[in-house]
mmCIF file with all atom_site columns, C-alpha atoms in Angstrom:
data_model
loop_
_atom_site.group_PDB
_atom_site.id
_atom_site.type_symbol
_atom_site.label_atom_id
_atom_site.label_alt_id
_atom_site.label_comp_id
_atom_site.label_asym_id
_atom_site.label_entity_id
_atom_site.label_seq_id
_atom_site.pdbx_PDB_ins_code
_atom_site.Cartn_x
_atom_site.Cartn_y
_atom_site.Cartn_z
_atom_site.occupancy
_atom_site.B_iso_or_equiv
_atom_site.pdbx_formal_charge
_atom_site.auth_seq_id
_atom_site.auth_comp_id
_atom_site.auth_asym_id
_atom_site.auth_atom_id
_atom_site.pdbx_PDB_model_num
ATOM 1   C CA . GLN A 1 1   ? -10.622 -2.631  13.548 1.00 0.00 ? 23  GLN A CA 1
ATOM 2   C CA . VAL A 1 2   ? -12.883 -5.113  15.313 1.00 0.00 ? 24  VAL A CA 1
ATOM 3   C CA . ASN A 1 3   ? -15.780 -3.260  16.911 1.00 0.00 ? 25  ASN A CA 1
ATOM 4   C CA . ASN A 1 4   ? -18.084 -5.990  18.206 1.00 0.00 ? 26  ASN A CA 1
ATOM 5   C CA . GLN A 1 5   ? -17.738 -6.533  21.946 1.00 0.00 ? 27  GLN A CA 1
ATOM 6   C CA . THR A 1 6   ? -19.257 -10.021 21.940 1.00 0.00 ? 28  THR A CA 1
ATOM 7   C CA . TYR A 1 7   ? -16.791 -11.166 19.280 1.00 0.00 ? 29  TYR A CA 1
ATOM 8   C CA . LEU A 1 8   ? -13.904 -9.511  21.134 1.00 0.00 ? 30  LEU A CA 1
ATOM 9   C CA . ASP A 1 9   ? -14.931 -11.091 24.439 1.00 0.00 ? 31  ASP A CA 1
ATOM 10  C CA . GLU A 1 10  ? -15.685 -14.591 23.181 1.00 0.00 ? 32  GLU A CA 1
ATOM 11  C CA . CYS A 1 11  ? -13.082 -15.106 20.447 1.00 0.00 ? 33  CYS A CA 1
ATOM 12  C CA . GLY A 1 12  ? -10.497 -12.625 21.670 1.00 0.00 ? 34  GLY A CA 1
ATOM 13  C CA . ALA A 1 13  ? -10.308 -14.459 25.001 1.00 0.00 ? 35  ALA A CA 1
ATOM 14  C CA . CYS A 1 14  ? -8.236  -17.203 23.337 1.00 0.00 ? 36  CYS A CA 1
ATOM 15  C CA . HIS A 1 15  ? -6.602  -15.559 20.315 1.00 0.00 ? 37  HIS A CA 1
ATOM 16  C CA . LEU A 1 16  ? -6.488  -12.370 18.298 1.00 0.00 ? 38  LEU A CA 1
ATOM 17  C CA . ALA A 1 17  ? -10.008 -11.417 17.296 1.00 0.00 ? 39  ALA A CA 1
ATOM 18  C CA . TYR A 1 18  ? -9.203  -11.460 13.593 1.00 0.00 ? 40  TYR A CA 1
ATOM 19  C CA . GLN A 1 19  ? -10.773 -8.747  11.484 1.00 0.00 ? 41  GLN A CA 1
ATOM 20  C CA . PRO A 1 20  ? -13.826 -10.141 9.663  1.00 0.00 ? 42  PRO A CA 1
ATOM 21  C CA . GLY A 1 21  ? -12.485 -8.894  6.325  1.00 0.00 ? 43  GLY A CA 1
ATOM 22  C CA . LEU A 1 22  ? -9.671  -11.433 6.469  1.00 0.00 ? 44  LEU A CA 1
ATOM 23  C CA . LEU A 1 23  ? -12.059 -14.238 5.450  1.00 0.00 ? 45  LEU A CA 1
ATOM 24  C CA . PRO A 1 24  ? -15.183 -14.521 3.302  1.00 0.00 ? 46  PRO A CA 1
ATOM 25  C CA . SER A 1 25  ? -18.506 -15.185 5.015  1.00 0.00 ? 47  SER A CA 1
ATOM 26  C CA . GLY A 1 26  ? -18.511 -18.806 3.825  1.00 0.00 ? 48  GLY A CA 1
ATOM 27  C CA . SER A 1 27  ? -15.294 -19.394 5.764  1.00 0.00 ? 49  SER A CA 1
ATOM 28  C CA . TRP A 1 28  ? -16.642 -17.733 8.903  1.00 0.00 ? 50  TRP A CA 1
ATOM 29  C CA . ASN A 1 29  ? -19.792 -19.854 8.643  1.00 0.00 ? 51  ASN A CA 1
ATOM 30  C CA . LYS A 1 30  ? -17.721 -23.048 8.334  1.00 0.00 ? 52  LYS A CA 1
ATOM 31  C CA . ILE A 1 31  ? -15.638 -22.051 11.338 1.00 0.00 ? 53  ILE A CA 1
ATOM 32  C CA . LEU A 1 32  ? -18.685 -21.277 13.470 1.00 0.00 ? 54  LEU A CA 1
ATOM 33  C CA . SER A 1 33  ? -20.414 -24.501 12.491 1.00 0.00 ? 55  SER A CA 1
ATOM 34  C CA . GLY A 1 34  ? -17.365 -26.516 13.566 1.00 0.00 ? 56  GLY A CA 1
ATOM 35  C CA . LEU A 1 35  ? -16.815 -25.187 17.083 1.00 0.00 ? 57  LEU A CA 1
ATOM 36  C CA . GLY A 1 36  ? -16.855 -28.715 18.503 1.00 0.00 ? 58  GLY A CA 1
ATOM 37  C CA . ASP A 1 37  ? -13.385 -29.063 16.985 1.00 0.00 ? 59  ASP A CA 1
ATOM 38  C CA . HIS A 1 38  ? -12.100 -25.513 16.615 1.00 0.00 ? 60  HIS A CA 1
ATOM 39  C CA . PHE A 1 39  ? -8.526  -26.225 15.546 1.00 0.00 ? 61  PHE A CA 1
ATOM 40  C CA . GLY A 1 40  ? -8.201  -28.912 18.201 1.00 0.00 ? 62  GLY A CA 1
ATOM 41  C CA . GLU A 1 41  ? -10.236 -27.166 20.904 1.00 0.00 ? 63  GLU A CA 1
ATOM 42  C CA . THR A 1 42  ? -13.891 -27.330 21.894 1.00 0.00 ? 64  THR A CA 1
ATOM 43  C CA . VAL A 1 43  ? -15.535 -23.917 21.930 1.00 0.00 ? 65  VAL A CA 1
ATOM 44  C CA . GLU A 1 44  ? -18.967 -23.283 23.372 1.00 0.00 ? 66  GLU A CA 1
ATOM 45  C CA . PHE A 1 45  ? -21.012 -20.105 23.010 1.00 0.00 ? 67  PHE A CA 1
ATOM 46  C CA . ASP A 1 46  ? -24.542 -19.496 24.136 1.00 0.00 ? 68  ASP A CA 1
ATOM 47  C CA . LEU A 1 47  ? -26.972 -19.204 21.221 1.00 0.00 ? 69  LEU A CA 1
ATOM 48  C CA . ASP A 1 48  ? -27.306 -15.416 21.443 1.00 0.00 ? 70  ASP A CA 1
ATOM 49  C CA . ALA A 1 49  ? -23.544 -14.891 21.436 1.00 0.00 ? 71  ALA A CA 1
ATOM 50  C CA . LYS A 1 50  ? -23.086 -17.272 18.518 1.00 0.00 ? 72  LYS A CA 1
ATOM 51  C CA . ARG A 1 51  ? -25.809 -15.516 16.522 1.00 0.00 ? 73  ARG A CA 1
ATOM 52  C CA . MET A 1 52  ? -24.327 -12.077 17.254 1.00 0.00 ? 74  MET A CA 1
ATOM 53  C CA . ILE A 1 53  ? -20.847 -13.235 16.256 1.00 0.00 ? 75  ILE A CA 1
ATOM 54  C CA . LYS A 1 54  ? -22.118 -14.890 13.084 1.00 0.00 ? 76  LYS A CA 1
ATOM 55  C CA . ASP A 1 55  ? -24.080 -11.792 12.086 1.00 0.00 ? 77  ASP A CA 1
ATOM 56  C CA . TYR A 1 56  ? -21.079 -9.533  12.747 1.00 0.00 ? 78  TYR A CA 1
ATOM 57  C CA . LEU A 1 57  ? -18.607 -11.701 10.837 1.00 0.00 ? 79  LEU A CA 1
ATOM 58  C CA . SER A 1 58  ? -20.972 -12.194 7.899  1.00 0.00 ? 80  SER A CA 1
ATOM 59  C CA . ALA A 1 59  ? -21.810 -8.500  7.631  1.00 0.00 ? 81  ALA A CA 1
ATOM 60  C CA . ASN A 1 60  ? -18.129 -7.535  7.625  1.00 0.00 ? 82  ASN A CA 1
ATOM 61  C CA . ALA A 1 61  ? -16.562 -10.478 5.761  1.00 0.00 ? 83  ALA A CA 1
ATOM 62  C CA . SER A 1 62  ? -14.079 -9.891  2.963  1.00 0.00 ? 84  SER A CA 1
ATOM 63  C CA . GLU A 1 63  ? -16.677 -9.896  0.171  1.00 0.00 ? 85  GLU A CA 1
ATOM 64  C CA . ARG A 1 64  ? -18.517 -7.072  1.947  1.00 0.00 ? 86  ARG A CA 1
ATOM 65  C CA . SER A 1 65  ? -15.481 -5.072  3.027  1.00 0.00 ? 87  SER A CA 1
ATOM 66  C CA . SER A 1 66  ? -14.246 -2.006  1.183  1.00 0.00 ? 88  SER A CA 1
ATOM 67  C CA . SER A 1 67  ? -10.637 -2.500  2.293  1.00 0.00 ? 89  SER A CA 1
ATOM 68  C CA . LYS A 1 68  ? -7.939  -3.086  -0.275 1.00 0.00 ? 90  LYS A CA 1
ATOM 69  C CA . ARG A 1 69  ? -6.709  -6.146  1.603  1.00 0.00 ? 91  ARG A CA 1
ATOM 70  C CA . ALA A 1 70  ? -10.168 -7.729  1.574  1.00 0.00 ? 92  ALA A CA 1
ATOM 71  C CA . ARG A 1 71  ? -10.479 -7.156  -2.170 1.00 0.00 ? 93  ARG A CA 1
ATOM 72  C CA . LYS A 1 72  ? -7.108  -8.828  -2.742 1.00 0.00 ? 94  LYS A CA 1
ATOM 73  C CA . ILE A 1 73  ? -8.156  -11.743 -0.551 1.00 0.00 ? 95  ILE A CA 1
ATOM 74  C CA . MET A 1 74  ? -11.347 -12.227 -2.550 1.00 0.00 ? 96  MET A CA 1
ATOM 75  C CA . GLU A 1 75  ? -9.494  -11.965 -5.872 1.00 0.00 ? 97  GLU A CA 1
ATOM 76  C CA . CYS A 1 76  ? -7.094  -14.747 -4.953 1.00 0.00 ? 98  CYS A CA 1
ATOM 77  C CA . LEU A 1 77  ? -9.689  -17.126 -3.483 1.00 0.00 ? 99  LEU A CA 1
ATOM 78  C CA . GLY A 1 78  ? -12.034 -17.664 -6.386 1.00 0.00 ? 100 GLY A CA 1
ATOM 79  C CA . ASN A 1 79  ? -14.730 -19.969 -5.006 1.00 0.00 ? 101 ASN A CA 1
ATOM 80  C CA . LYS A 1 80  ? -12.598 -21.410 -2.172 1.00 0.00 ? 102 LYS A CA 1
ATOM 81  C CA . THR A 1 81  ? -13.674 -21.120 1.450  1.00 0.00 ? 103 THR A CA 1
ATOM 82  C CA . PRO A 1 82  ? -10.557 -21.654 3.553  1.00 0.00 ? 104 PRO A CA 1
ATOM 83  C CA . LEU A 1 83  ? -10.837 -22.421 7.252  1.00 0.00 ? 105 LEU A CA 1
ATOM 84  C CA . ARG A 1 84  ? -7.611  -20.618 8.058  1.00 0.00 ? 106 ARG A CA 1
ATOM 85  C CA . ILE A 1 85  ? -6.413  -17.147 7.184  1.00 0.00 ? 107 ILE A CA 1
ATOM 86  C CA . THR A 1 86  ? -2.991  -18.709 6.711  1.00 0.00 ? 108 THR A CA 1
ATOM 87  C CA . GLU A 1 87  ? -4.390  -20.777 3.798  1.00 0.00 ? 109 GLU A CA 1
ATOM 88  C CA . ILE A 1 88  ? -5.144  -17.661 1.746  1.00 0.00 ? 110 ILE A CA 1
ATOM 89  C CA . PRO A 1 89  ? -2.716  -17.344 -1.186 1.00 0.00 ? 111 PRO A CA 1
ATOM 90  C CA . TYR A 1 90  ? -2.515  -13.552 -0.774 1.00 0.00 ? 112 TYR A CA 1
ATOM 91  C CA . ILE A 1 91  ? -1.510  -13.925 2.905  1.00 0.00 ? 113 ILE A CA 1
ATOM 92  C CA . GLN A 1 92  ? 0.985   -16.668 2.043  1.00 0.00 ? 114 GLN A CA 1
ATOM 93  C CA . LYS A 1 93  ? 2.514   -14.471 -0.667 1.00 0.00 ? 115 LYS A CA 1
ATOM 94  C CA . LYS A 1 94  ? 2.892   -11.559 1.763  1.00 0.00 ? 116 LYS A CA 1
ATOM 95  C CA . HIS A 1 95  ? 4.845   -13.843 4.121  1.00 0.00 ? 117 HIS A CA 1
ATOM 96  C CA . HIS A 1 96  ? 6.858   -15.850 1.569  1.00 0.00 ? 118 HIS A CA 1
ATOM 97  C CA . GLU A 1 97  ? 10.194  -14.516 2.836  1.00 0.00 ? 119 GLU A CA 1
ATOM 98  C CA . ILE A 1 98  ? 9.564   -15.633 6.418  1.00 0.00 ? 120 ILE A CA 1
ATOM 99  C CA . SER A 1 99  ? 11.209  -18.991 7.048  1.00 0.00 ? 121 SER A CA 1
ATOM 100 C CA . LEU A 1 100 ? 9.577   -21.807 8.997  1.00 0.00 ? 122 LEU A CA 1
ATOM 101 C CA . ASP A 1 101 ? 12.389  -21.540 11.538 1.00 0.00 ? 123 ASP A CA 1
ATOM 102 C CA . ILE A 1 102 ? 11.321  -17.988 12.334 1.00 0.00 ? 124 ILE A CA 1
ATOM 103 C CA . LEU A 1 103 ? 7.631   -18.899 12.482 1.00 0.00 ? 125 LEU A CA 1
ATOM 104 C CA . LYS A 1 104 ? 8.362   -21.779 14.853 1.00 0.00 ? 126 LYS A CA 1
ATOM 105 C CA . ARG A 1 105 ? 10.139  -19.554 17.370 1.00 0.00 ? 127 ARG A CA 1
ATOM 106 C CA . GLU A 1 106 ? 8.530   -19.810 20.789 1.00 0.00 ? 128 GLU A CA 1
ATOM 107 C CA . SER A 1 107 ? 7.801   -16.077 20.649 1.00 0.00 ? 129 SER A CA 1
ATOM 108 C CA . ILE A 1 108 ? 5.772   -16.547 17.444 1.00 0.00 ? 130 ILE A CA 1
ATOM 109 C CA . GLY A 1 109 ? 4.543   -20.140 17.268 1.00 0.00 ? 131 GLY A CA 1
ATOM 110 C CA . SER A 1 110 ? 2.969   -20.017 13.810 1.00 0.00 ? 132 SER A CA 1
ATOM 111 C CA . LEU A 1 111 ? 1.842   -17.783 10.989 1.00 0.00 ? 133 LEU A CA 1
ATOM 112 C CA . SER A 1 112 ? -1.588  -17.532 12.643 1.00 0.00 ? 134 SER A CA 1
ATOM 113 C CA . ASN A 1 113 ? -0.157  -15.491 15.525 1.00 0.00 ? 135 ASN A CA 1
ATOM 114 C CA . CYS A 1 114 ? -0.384  -12.190 13.638 1.00 0.00 ? 136 CYS A CA 1
ATOM 115 C CA . SER A 1 115 ? 0.140   -9.982  16.673 1.00 0.00 ? 137 SER A CA 1
ATOM 116 C CA . ALA A 1 116 ? 3.508   -11.598 17.423 1.00 0.00 ? 138 ALA A CA 1
ATOM 117 C CA . CYS A 1 117 ? 5.067   -9.575  14.593 1.00 0.00 ? 139 CYS A CA 1
ATOM 118 C CA . HIS A 1 118 ? 2.393   -7.120  13.490 1.00 0.00 ? 140 HIS A CA 1
ATOM 119 C CA . THR A 1 119 ? 2.407   -4.735  16.443 1.00 0.00 ? 141 THR A CA 1
ATOM 120 C CA . THR A 1 120 ? -0.800  -3.043  15.274 1.00 0.00 ? 142 THR A CA 1
ATOM 121 C CA . ALA A 1 121 ? -2.715  -6.194  14.264 1.00 0.00 ? 143 ALA A CA 1
ATOM 122 C CA . GLU A 1 122 ? -5.416  -5.621  16.884 1.00 0.00 ? 144 GLU A CA 1
ATOM 123 C CA . LYS A 1 123 ? -6.189  -2.325  15.146 1.00 0.00 ? 145 LYS A CA 1
ATOM 124 C CA . GLY A 1 124 ? -6.396  -4.051  11.756 1.00 0.00 ? 146 GLY A CA 1
ATOM 125 C CA . ILE A 1 125 ? -3.155  -2.460  10.583 1.00 0.00 ? 147 ILE A CA 1
ATOM 126 C CA . TYR A 1 126 ? -0.671  -4.826  8.983  1.00 0.00 ? 148 TYR A CA 1
ATOM 127 C CA . ASP A 1 127 ? 1.724   -2.342  7.375  1.00 0.00 ? 149 ASP A CA 1
ATOM 128 C CA . ASP A 1 128 ? 5.336   -3.404  6.986  1.00 0.00 ? 150 ASP A CA 1
ATOM 129 C CA . ASP A 1 129 ? 6.371   -0.352  9.035  1.00 0.00 ? 151 ASP A CA 1
ATOM 130 C CA . ASP A 1 130 ? 4.675   -1.882  12.072 1.00 0.00 ? 152 ASP A CA 1
ATOM 131 C CA . VAL A 1 131 ? 6.364   -5.295  11.858 1.00 0.00 ? 153 VAL A CA 1
ATOM 132 C CA . VAL A 1 132 ? 8.847   -6.351  14.513 1.00 0.00 ? 154 VAL A CA 1
ATOM 133 C CA . ILE A 1 133 ? 9.964   -9.980  14.296 1.00 0.00 ? 155 ILE A CA 1
ATOM 134 C CA . PRO A 1 134 ? 10.709  -11.164 17.843 1.00 0.00 ? 156 PRO A CA 1
ATOM 135 C CA . LYS A 1 135 ? 13.756  -13.200 18.776 1.00 0.00 ? 157 LYS A CA 1
#
């Protein structure tokens, strides 16, 4: 579960504050260095907030996490540093049965909207038992 208030406030204001273990530190660093075009949006943080967020994400990134999911993410990435969680082969494999038609539903929007289907995503729980695919 995300436990950094600055990260929750700044990043969680626009989208799910993704758990740091979902990406390696290199990916988080690339994302934070490209906030002028953050997936089509301009994001501005003050320097202290940006430093705190970077430190938090780096300290808890997938290569430093003890979670099983983070280990699987690192195993499938090799030396890649994806910018999107949805580009991770392990994540793609876990969602291979979900059609694009379902993902494009207005209630979901895209694969990056984890909390649309994973009812406990904010807690860092992505178990199949907690999945409800909205109409």
